[in-house]
PDB file of C-alpha atoms in Angstrom:
ATOM      1  CA  MET A 370     146.096  17.583  93.374  1.00 73.00           C
ATOM      2  CA  SER A 371     143.833  15.442  91.332  1.00 90.00           C
ATOM      3  CA  LEU A 372     141.919  12.502  92.694  1.00 97.00           C
ATOM      4  CA  ILE A 373     142.467   8.808  92.056  1.00 97.00           C
ATOM      5  CA  ILE A 374     140.125   5.819  92.137  1.00 98.00           C
ATOM      6  CA  THR A 375     141.522   2.884  94.096  1.00 97.00           C
ATOM      7  CA  ASP A 376     141.049  -0.815  93.405  1.00 96.00           C
ATOM      8  CA  GLU A 377     138.275  -0.827  96.005  1.00 97.00           C
ATOM      9  CA  CYS A 378     136.021   0.562  93.233  1.00 97.00           C
ATOM     10  CA  ILE A 379     132.932  -1.607  92.693  1.00 97.00           C
ATOM     11  CA  ASN A 380     132.104  -0.155  89.251  1.00 96.00           C
ATOM     12  CA  CYS A 381     128.768   1.169  90.441  1.00 96.00           C
ATOM     13  CA  ASP A 382     128.714   3.827  87.682  1.00 95.00           C
ATOM     14  CA  VAL A 383     127.666   6.739  89.900  1.00 97.00           C
ATOM     15  CA  CYS A 384     130.868   8.807  89.733  1.00 97.00           C
ATOM     16  CA  GLU A 385     131.274   9.154  85.967  1.00 97.00           C
ATOM     17  CA  PRO A 386     128.174  11.260  85.234  1.00 97.00           C
ATOM     18  CA  GLU A 387     128.872  13.518  88.231  1.00 97.00           C
ATOM     19  CA  CYS A 388     132.231  14.767  86.901  1.00 98.00           C
ATOM     20  CA  PRO A 389     131.795  18.209  85.305  1.00 97.00           C
ATOM     21  CA  ASN A 390     135.137  17.885  83.482  1.00 96.00           C
ATOM     22  CA  GLU A 391     134.503  14.400  82.079  1.00 97.00           C
ATOM     23  CA  ALA A 392     137.701  13.257  83.795  1.00 97.00           C
ATOM     24  CA  ILE A 393     136.263   9.887  84.847  1.00 98.00           C
ATOM     25  CA  THR A 394     136.112   7.001  82.386  1.00 97.00           C
ATOM     26  CA  GLN A 395     135.723   3.250  82.590  1.00 97.00           C
ATOM     27  CA  GLY A 396     139.152   1.604  82.642  1.00 96.00           C
ATOM     28  CA  GLU A 397     139.968  -2.026  81.981  1.00 94.00           C
ATOM     29  CA  GLU A 398     138.971  -3.116  85.484  1.00 95.00           C
ATOM     30  CA  ILE A 399     137.757  -0.045  87.394  1.00 96.00           C
ATOM     31  CA  TYR A 400     136.921   3.569  86.713  1.00 98.00           C
ATOM     32  CA  GLU A 401     139.874   5.896  86.214  1.00 97.00           C
ATOM     33  CA  ILE A 402     140.424   9.635  86.631  1.00 98.00           C
ATOM     34  CA  ASP A 403     142.428  11.592  84.053  1.00 97.00           C
ATOM     35  CA  PRO A 404     144.692  13.853  86.159  1.00 96.00           C
ATOM     36  CA  ASN A 405     144.883  16.318  83.266  1.00 96.00           C
ATOM     37  CA  LYS A 406     141.130  16.918  83.530  1.00 96.00           C
ATOM     38  CA  CYS A 407     140.515  16.562  87.273  1.00 97.00           C
ATOM     39  CA  THR A 408     140.177  19.873  89.123  1.00 96.00           C
ATOM     40  CA  GLU A 409     138.573  18.342  92.230  1.00 97.00           C
ATOM     41  CA  CYS A 410     135.489  20.216  90.985  1.00 97.00           C
ATOM     42  CA  VAL A 411     137.180  23.598  91.585  1.00 95.00           C
ATOM     43  CA  GLY A 412     135.187  26.169  89.650  1.00 94.00           C
ATOM     44  CA  HIS A 413     132.103  23.972  89.556  1.00 95.00           C
ATOM     45  CA  TYR A 414     131.325  22.835  93.116  1.00 96.00           C
ATOM     46  CA  ASP A 415     132.606  23.288  96.658  1.00 95.00           C
ATOM     47  CA  THR A 416     133.514  19.609  96.996  1.00 96.00           C
ATOM     48  CA  PRO A 417     134.489  16.863  94.548  1.00 98.00           C
ATOM     49  CA  GLN A 418     131.216  15.388  93.368  1.00 98.00           C
ATOM     50  CA  CYS A 419     132.620  11.922  92.682  1.00 98.00           C
ATOM     51  CA  VAL A 420     133.720  11.685  96.316  1.00 98.00           C
ATOM     52  CA  GLU A 421     130.274  12.819  97.465  1.00 97.00           C
ATOM     53  CA  VAL A 422     128.445  10.045  95.576  1.00 98.00           C
ATOM     54  CA  CYS A 423     130.930   7.182  95.949  1.00 98.00           C
ATOM     55  CA  PRO A 424     129.321   4.472  98.118  1.00 97.00           C
ATOM     56  CA  VAL A 425     132.621   2.763  99.007  1.00 96.00           C
ATOM     57  CA  ASP A 426     134.851   5.778  99.692  1.00 95.00           C
ATOM     58  CA  CYS A 427     137.504   4.782  97.136  1.00 98.00           C
ATOM     59  CA  ILE A 428     138.399   8.216  95.709  1.00 98.00           C
ATOM     60  CA  PRO A 429     141.241   9.825  97.692  1.00 97.00           C
ATOM     61  CA  LYS A 430     143.603  12.592  96.639  1.00 95.00           C
ATOM     62  CA  ASP A 431     146.362  11.283  94.394  1.00 95.00           C
ATOM     63  CA  PRO A 432     149.636  11.666  96.323  1.00 93.00           C
ATOM     64  CA  GLY A 433     151.546  11.275  93.058  1.00 92.00           C
ATOM     65  CA  ASN A 434     149.839  14.263  91.487  1.00 92.00           C
ATOM     66  CA  GLN A 435     149.922  17.166  93.912  1.00 93.00           C
ATOM     67  CA  GLU A 436     148.507  20.517  92.803  1.00 94.00           C
ATOM     68  CA  SER A 437     147.709  23.685  94.712  1.00 93.00           C
ATOM     69  CA  GLU A 438     144.284  25.290  94.608  1.00 92.00           C
ATOM     70  CA  ASP A 439     145.744  27.978  92.327  1.00 92.00           C
ATOM     71  CA  GLN A 440     146.949  25.300  89.921  1.00 94.00           C
ATOM     72  CA  LEU A 441     143.503  23.700  89.949  1.00 94.00           C
ATOM     73  CA  TRP A 442     141.954  27.075  89.069  1.00 94.00           C
ATOM     74  CA  VAL A 443     144.362  27.464  86.148  1.00 93.00           C
ATOM     75  CA  LYS A 444     143.445  23.981  84.926  1.00 94.00           C
ATOM     76  CA  TYR A 445     139.737  24.816  85.297  1.00 95.00           C
ATOM     77  CA  ALA A 446     140.219  27.970  83.189  1.00 95.00           C
ATOM     78  CA  LYS A 447     142.022  26.012  80.465  1.00 94.00           C
ATOM     79  CA  LEU A 448     139.427  23.242  80.383  1.00 94.00           C
ATOM     80  CA  THR A 449     136.371  25.479  80.365  1.00 93.00           C
ATOM     81  CA  GLY A 450     137.534  28.684  78.733  1.00 91.00           C
ATOM     82  CA  ASN A 451     136.171  30.541  81.764  1.00 87.00           C
ATOM     83  CA  PRO A 452     138.383  32.891  83.724  1.00 81.00           C
ATOM     84  CA  GLY A 453     140.111  31.489  86.780  1.00 69.00           C
ATOM     85  CA  ARG A 454     139.350  32.197  90.392  1.00 72.00           C
ATOM     86  CA  PRO A 455     136.500  34.685  90.886  1.00 63.00           C
TER      87      PRO A 455
END
């Protein structure tokens, strides 16, 4: 499942540069995560980097966009051109 940024976001700008898939962009009021690009950092890191750096803990899993780890690996492969799960 991809992640989502809640309205508790304080626009601190630390999450956007940490995303290896460039899934995070500035929205009208808060940062937003493109679910088509978010792999929860699968293929890049062991944990989602945006969650690691967020000072207000406002980046939970998106319950409206559930994906298995296998699906995240497929998305990673499509986004990067690298093969899926090692």
